[in-house]
Amino acid sequence: MQSSERPLPTLLLGDVLWTRRDQVAFEHYRVTELPDFFAIQGCVLTTLEDRPYRVDYVVQCDPDWKTRAVHVQTNHGQTARRLELERDDSSRWTRDGERMPEFDGLLDIDLAITPSTNLLPIRRLDLGIGAGAAVEAVWIQFPDFEAERLPQSYRRTGDGTYRYESGGGGFAAELEVDDQGIVTRYGDLWDRVTP
């Protein structure tokens, strides 16, 4: 018997491989558009304490590129960890079902281990050349999943280039992006190796 359910139509916006310049790390990253949301997903393979370390994640965003849900799983030796974050329509965040009032009002997630989440403010802000904007994100650090509120700024410096700063200028990187807003080069840290 055949099911009457049909798969949701999806549009693949990006399917890329990144490599890290300063350490052994690769990421396979995909961006898909579904009828009511966008999904970004990635698999980062690197090392931690001289052992393989794997991070799998999915970020769901609404049609305006505001984060809805974040699912992360890491594997390191025999240790597997999971993290679930959600943002409701009033921009209230929960972590594994528990409220996180310190992040109320924030729209973006920033996963520290990947350049993927820069796509979200780049697409949502849709800056003209020379324009800039300040945002704050829920910044998740690895491997401990510690979360903090991270001030960030984006300035579009050219057709496909941005100046990114965080932590009040404590970190800065020049970003190069494709026509979808997907990072092709993240300062001196990440390079895209597939078209």
mmCIF file of C-alpha atoms in Angstrom:
data_model
loop_
_atom_site.group_PDB
_atom_site.id
_atom_site.type_symbol
_atom_site.label_atom_id
_atom_site.label_comp_id
_atom_site.label_asym_id
_atom_site.label_seq_id
_atom_site.Cartn_x
_atom_site.Cartn_y
_atom_site.Cartn_z
ATOM 1 C CA MET A 1 0.000 0.000 0.000
ATOM 2 C CA GLN A 2 1.335 3.426 -0.931
ATOM 3 C CA SER A 3 1.255 6.348 1.433
ATOM 4 C CA SER A 4 -0.749 9.382 0.359
ATOM 5 C CA GLU A 5 1.858 11.624 1.962
ATOM 6 C CA ARG A 6 4.235 13.347 -0.404
ATOM 7 C CA PRO A 7 7.616 14.744 0.540
ATOM 8 C CA LEU A 8 7.736 18.479 1.059
ATOM 9 C CA PRO A 9 9.109 20.314 -1.961
ATOM 10 C CA THR A 10 12.579 21.614 -1.213
ATOM 11 C CA LEU A 11 14.956 23.883 -3.047
ATOM 12 C CA LEU A 12 18.676 23.392 -2.486
ATOM 13 C CA LEU A 13 20.271 26.848 -2.166
ATOM 14 C CA GLY A 14 23.762 25.685 -1.304
ATOM 15 C CA ASP A 15 25.780 22.488 -0.925
ATOM 16 C CA VAL A 16 29.396 23.250 -0.048
ATOM 17 C CA LEU A 17 32.528 21.913 1.573
ATOM 18 C CA TRP A 18 34.693 24.145 3.736
ATOM 19 C CA THR A 19 38.199 23.548 5.042
ATOM 20 C CA ARG A 20 39.846 25.287 7.953
ATOM 21 C CA ARG A 21 43.267 26.895 7.429
ATOM 22 C CA ASP A 22 44.711 26.907 10.948
ATOM 23 C CA GLN A 23 43.804 23.373 12.056
ATOM 24 C CA VAL A 24 42.523 20.083 10.672
ATOM 25 C CA ALA A 25 38.805 20.641 10.059
ATOM 26 C CA PHE A 26 36.291 20.160 7.277
ATOM 27 C CA GLU A 27 32.604 20.911 7.044
ATOM 28 C CA HIS A 28 29.908 19.729 4.666
ATOM 29 C CA TYR A 29 27.156 22.368 4.696
ATOM 30 C CA ARG A 30 23.740 22.582 3.010
ATOM 31 C CA VAL A 31 21.063 25.266 2.836
ATOM 32 C CA THR A 32 17.552 24.277 1.789
ATOM 33 C CA GLU A 33 14.330 26.198 1.351
ATOM 34 C CA LEU A 34 11.081 24.505 2.339
ATOM 35 C CA PRO A 35 7.542 25.918 2.047
ATOM 36 C CA ASP A 36 7.528 27.616 5.487
ATOM 37 C CA PHE A 37 11.161 27.801 6.539
ATOM 38 C CA PHE A 38 14.825 27.586 5.642
ATOM 39 C CA ALA A 39 17.115 24.889 7.028
ATOM 40 C CA ILE A 40 20.874 25.011 7.309
ATOM 41 C CA GLN A 41 22.674 21.858 8.277
ATOM 42 C CA GLY A 42 26.256 20.886 8.621
ATOM 43 C CA CYS A 43 28.687 18.228 9.686
ATOM 44 C CA VAL A 44 32.040 19.450 11.058
ATOM 45 C CA LEU A 45 34.889 16.945 11.332
ATOM 46 C CA THR A 46 37.916 18.027 13.347
ATOM 47 C CA THR A 47 40.026 16.969 16.322
ATOM 48 C CA LEU A 48 39.774 17.725 20.015
ATOM 49 C CA GLU A 49 42.385 16.580 22.531
ATOM 50 C CA ASP A 50 44.072 14.539 19.764
ATOM 51 C CA ARG A 51 40.904 12.538 19.037
ATOM 52 C CA PRO A 52 38.278 12.833 16.301
ATOM 53 C CA TYR A 53 35.501 15.308 17.094
ATOM 54 C CA ARG A 54 32.276 15.439 15.076
ATOM 55 C CA VAL A 55 29.566 18.109 15.206
ATOM 56 C CA ASP A 56 26.232 17.655 13.407
ATOM 57 C CA TYR A 57 23.715 20.479 13.477
ATOM 58 C CA VAL A 58 20.475 21.725 11.938
ATOM 59 C CA VAL A 59 19.228 25.313 12.246
ATOM 60 C CA GLN A 60 15.658 26.091 11.184
ATOM 61 C CA CYS A 61 14.809 29.690 10.282
ATOM 62 C CA ASP A 62 11.567 31.408 9.394
ATOM 63 C CA PRO A 63 11.126 33.023 5.948
ATOM 64 C CA ASP A 64 12.799 36.213 7.309
ATOM 65 C CA TRP A 65 15.928 34.260 8.357
ATOM 66 C CA LYS A 66 15.167 34.504 12.099
ATOM 67 C CA THR A 67 16.250 31.411 14.023
ATOM 68 C CA ARG A 68 13.410 29.113 15.100
ATOM 69 C CA ALA A 69 15.201 25.985 16.315
ATOM 70 C CA VAL A 70 18.728 24.639 16.698
ATOM 71 C CA HIS A 71 19.666 20.968 17.061
ATOM 72 C CA VAL A 72 23.300 20.032 17.739
ATOM 73 C CA GLN A 73 24.917 16.684 18.412
ATOM 74 C CA THR A 74 28.612 16.115 19.088
ATOM 75 C CA ASN A 75 30.622 12.908 19.266
ATOM 76 C CA HIS A 76 34.046 12.737 20.880
ATOM 77 C CA GLY A 77 35.370 9.292 21.708
ATOM 78 C CA GLN A 78 32.596 7.546 23.594
ATOM 79 C CA THR A 79 30.943 10.807 24.620
ATOM 80 C CA ALA A 80 27.895 12.040 22.726
ATOM 81 C CA ARG A 81 26.222 15.334 23.653
ATOM 82 C CA ARG A 82 23.042 17.003 22.418
ATOM 83 C CA LEU A 83 21.737 20.556 22.517
ATOM 84 C CA GLU A 84 18.237 21.770 21.601
ATOM 85 C CA LEU A 85 17.406 25.492 21.412
ATOM 86 C CA GLU A 86 14.123 27.093 20.365
ATOM 87 C CA ARG A 87 12.987 30.687 19.816
ATOM 88 C CA ASP A 88 9.269 31.445 19.885
ATOM 89 C CA ASP A 89 7.384 34.172 18.006
ATOM 90 C CA SER A 90 8.016 36.584 20.907
ATOM 91 C CA SER A 91 11.782 35.918 20.671
ATOM 92 C CA ARG A 92 11.895 33.989 23.944
ATOM 93 C CA TRP A 93 14.533 31.265 23.950
ATOM 94 C CA THR A 94 14.575 27.833 25.581
ATOM 95 C CA ARG A 95 17.443 25.390 25.987
ATOM 96 C CA ASP A 96 16.456 21.745 26.269
ATOM 97 C CA GLY A 97 12.994 22.977 27.312
ATOM 98 C CA GLU A 98 14.234 25.426 29.988
ATOM 99 C CA ARG A 99 13.701 29.188 29.570
ATOM 100 C CA MET A 100 16.754 31.355 28.860
ATOM 101 C CA PRO A 101 15.495 34.874 29.670
ATOM 102 C CA GLU A 102 18.969 36.389 29.234
ATOM 103 C CA PHE A 103 18.539 35.889 25.470
ATOM 104 C CA ASP A 104 15.032 37.345 25.106
ATOM 105 C CA GLY A 105 14.725 39.503 22.008
ATOM 106 C CA LEU A 106 17.613 37.934 20.074
ATOM 107 C CA LEU A 107 16.959 36.646 16.552
ATOM 108 C CA ASP A 108 20.186 34.847 15.637
ATOM 109 C CA ILE A 109 22.193 31.815 16.637
ATOM 110 C CA ASP A 110 25.972 31.779 16.187
ATOM 111 C CA LEU A 111 27.643 28.373 16.358
ATOM 112 C CA ALA A 112 31.284 29.134 17.135
ATOM 113 C CA ILE A 113 32.632 26.052 15.372
ATOM 114 C CA THR A 114 31.358 26.996 11.894
ATOM 115 C CA PRO A 115 31.071 29.986 9.540
ATOM 116 C CA SER A 116 27.598 28.805 8.503
ATOM 117 C CA THR A 117 25.479 30.931 10.805
ATOM 118 C CA ASN A 118 26.803 34.217 9.381
ATOM 119 C CA LEU A 119 24.321 33.539 6.584
ATOM 120 C CA LEU A 120 21.377 34.373 8.862
ATOM 121 C CA PRO A 121 22.067 38.076 9.573
ATOM 122 C CA ILE A 122 23.565 38.569 6.103
ATOM 123 C CA ARG A 123 20.325 37.404 4.476
ATOM 124 C CA ARG A 124 17.992 39.049 6.993
ATOM 125 C CA LEU A 125 19.717 42.455 7.027
ATOM 126 C CA ASP A 126 20.111 42.597 3.212
ATOM 127 C CA LEU A 127 22.574 45.488 3.529
ATOM 128 C CA GLY A 128 23.446 47.762 0.634
ATOM 129 C CA ILE A 129 27.108 48.386 -0.171
ATOM 130 C CA GLY A 130 28.565 50.724 2.461
ATOM 131 C CA ALA A 131 25.757 50.035 4.962
ATOM 132 C CA GLY A 132 26.246 48.384 8.323
ATOM 133 C CA ALA A 133 24.183 47.063 11.205
ATOM 134 C CA ALA A 134 24.690 45.865 14.757
ATOM 135 C CA VAL A 135 23.027 42.681 16.008
ATOM 136 C CA GLU A 136 23.328 40.347 18.964
ATOM 137 C CA ALA A 137 23.334 36.575 18.759
ATOM 138 C CA VAL A 138 23.102 33.588 21.061
ATOM 139 C CA TRP A 139 26.707 32.387 20.752
ATOM 140 C CA ILE A 140 27.256 28.675 21.394
ATOM 141 C CA GLN A 141 30.827 27.639 22.169
ATOM 142 C CA PHE A 142 32.282 24.175 21.697
ATOM 143 C CA PRO A 143 32.820 21.635 23.154
ATOM 144 C CA ASP A 144 30.988 22.717 26.333
ATOM 145 C CA PHE A 145 27.867 24.302 24.698
ATOM 146 C CA GLU A 146 28.324 27.388 26.860
ATOM 147 C CA ALA A 147 25.976 30.132 25.657
ATOM 148 C CA GLU A 148 26.464 33.866 25.841
ATOM 149 C CA ARG A 149 25.019 37.007 24.334
ATOM 150 C CA LEU A 150 27.435 38.192 21.641
ATOM 151 C CA PRO A 151 27.307 41.711 20.124
ATOM 152 C CA GLN A 152 28.167 41.605 16.422
ATOM 153 C CA SER A 153 28.353 44.028 13.533
ATOM 154 C CA TYR A 154 28.224 43.561 9.779
ATOM 155 C CA ARG A 155 29.299 46.147 7.216
ATOM 156 C CA ARG A 156 28.889 45.386 3.546
ATOM 157 C CA THR A 157 32.113 46.558 1.930
ATOM 158 C CA GLY A 158 31.492 45.427 -1.638
ATOM 159 C CA ASP A 159 29.530 43.163 -3.917
ATOM 160 C CA GLY A 160 29.950 39.919 -1.975
ATOM 161 C CA THR A 161 32.209 41.188 0.835
ATOM 162 C CA TYR A 162 31.499 42.074 4.470
ATOM 163 C CA ARG A 163 33.458 43.233 7.495
ATOM 164 C CA TYR A 164 32.355 41.204 10.511
ATOM 165 C CA GLU A 165 33.187 42.176 14.095
ATOM 166 C CA SER A 166 32.163 40.684 17.420
ATOM 167 C CA GLY A 167 32.783 41.267 21.076
ATOM 168 C CA GLY A 168 33.065 45.040 20.679
ATOM 169 C CA GLY A 169 35.788 44.725 18.047
ATOM 170 C CA GLY A 170 37.726 42.030 19.905
ATOM 171 C CA PHE A 171 37.402 39.828 16.832
ATOM 172 C CA ALA A 172 37.188 40.905 13.189
ATOM 173 C CA ALA A 173 37.183 39.086 9.864
ATOM 174 C CA GLU A 174 36.654 39.895 6.223
ATOM 175 C CA LEU A 175 33.930 37.679 4.801
ATOM 176 C CA GLU A 176 33.469 36.790 1.156
ATOM 177 C CA VAL A 177 30.059 35.388 0.203
ATOM 178 C CA ASP A 178 28.346 34.010 -2.889
ATOM 179 C CA ASP A 179 25.097 35.315 -4.377
ATOM 180 C CA GLN A 180 23.096 33.347 -1.771
ATOM 181 C CA GLY A 181 25.025 34.954 1.120
ATOM 182 C CA ILE A 182 26.902 31.720 1.901
ATOM 183 C CA VAL A 183 30.456 32.312 3.121
ATOM 184 C CA THR A 184 33.154 31.387 0.606
ATOM 185 C CA ARG A 185 36.012 32.760 2.726
ATOM 186 C CA TYR A 186 35.995 33.578 6.441
ATOM 187 C CA GLY A 187 39.038 35.729 7.104
ATOM 188 C CA ASP A 188 42.129 33.576 7.616
ATOM 189 C CA LEU A 189 40.121 30.708 9.118
ATOM 190 C CA TRP A 190 37.801 29.023 6.586
ATOM 191 C CA ASP A 191 37.755 28.589 2.798
ATOM 192 C CA ARG A 192 35.100 27.017 0.643
ATOM 193 C CA VAL A 193 36.652 24.285 -1.506
ATOM 194 C CA THR A 194 33.636 23.402 -3.672
ATOM 195 C CA PRO A 195 31.581 25.748 -5.845
#
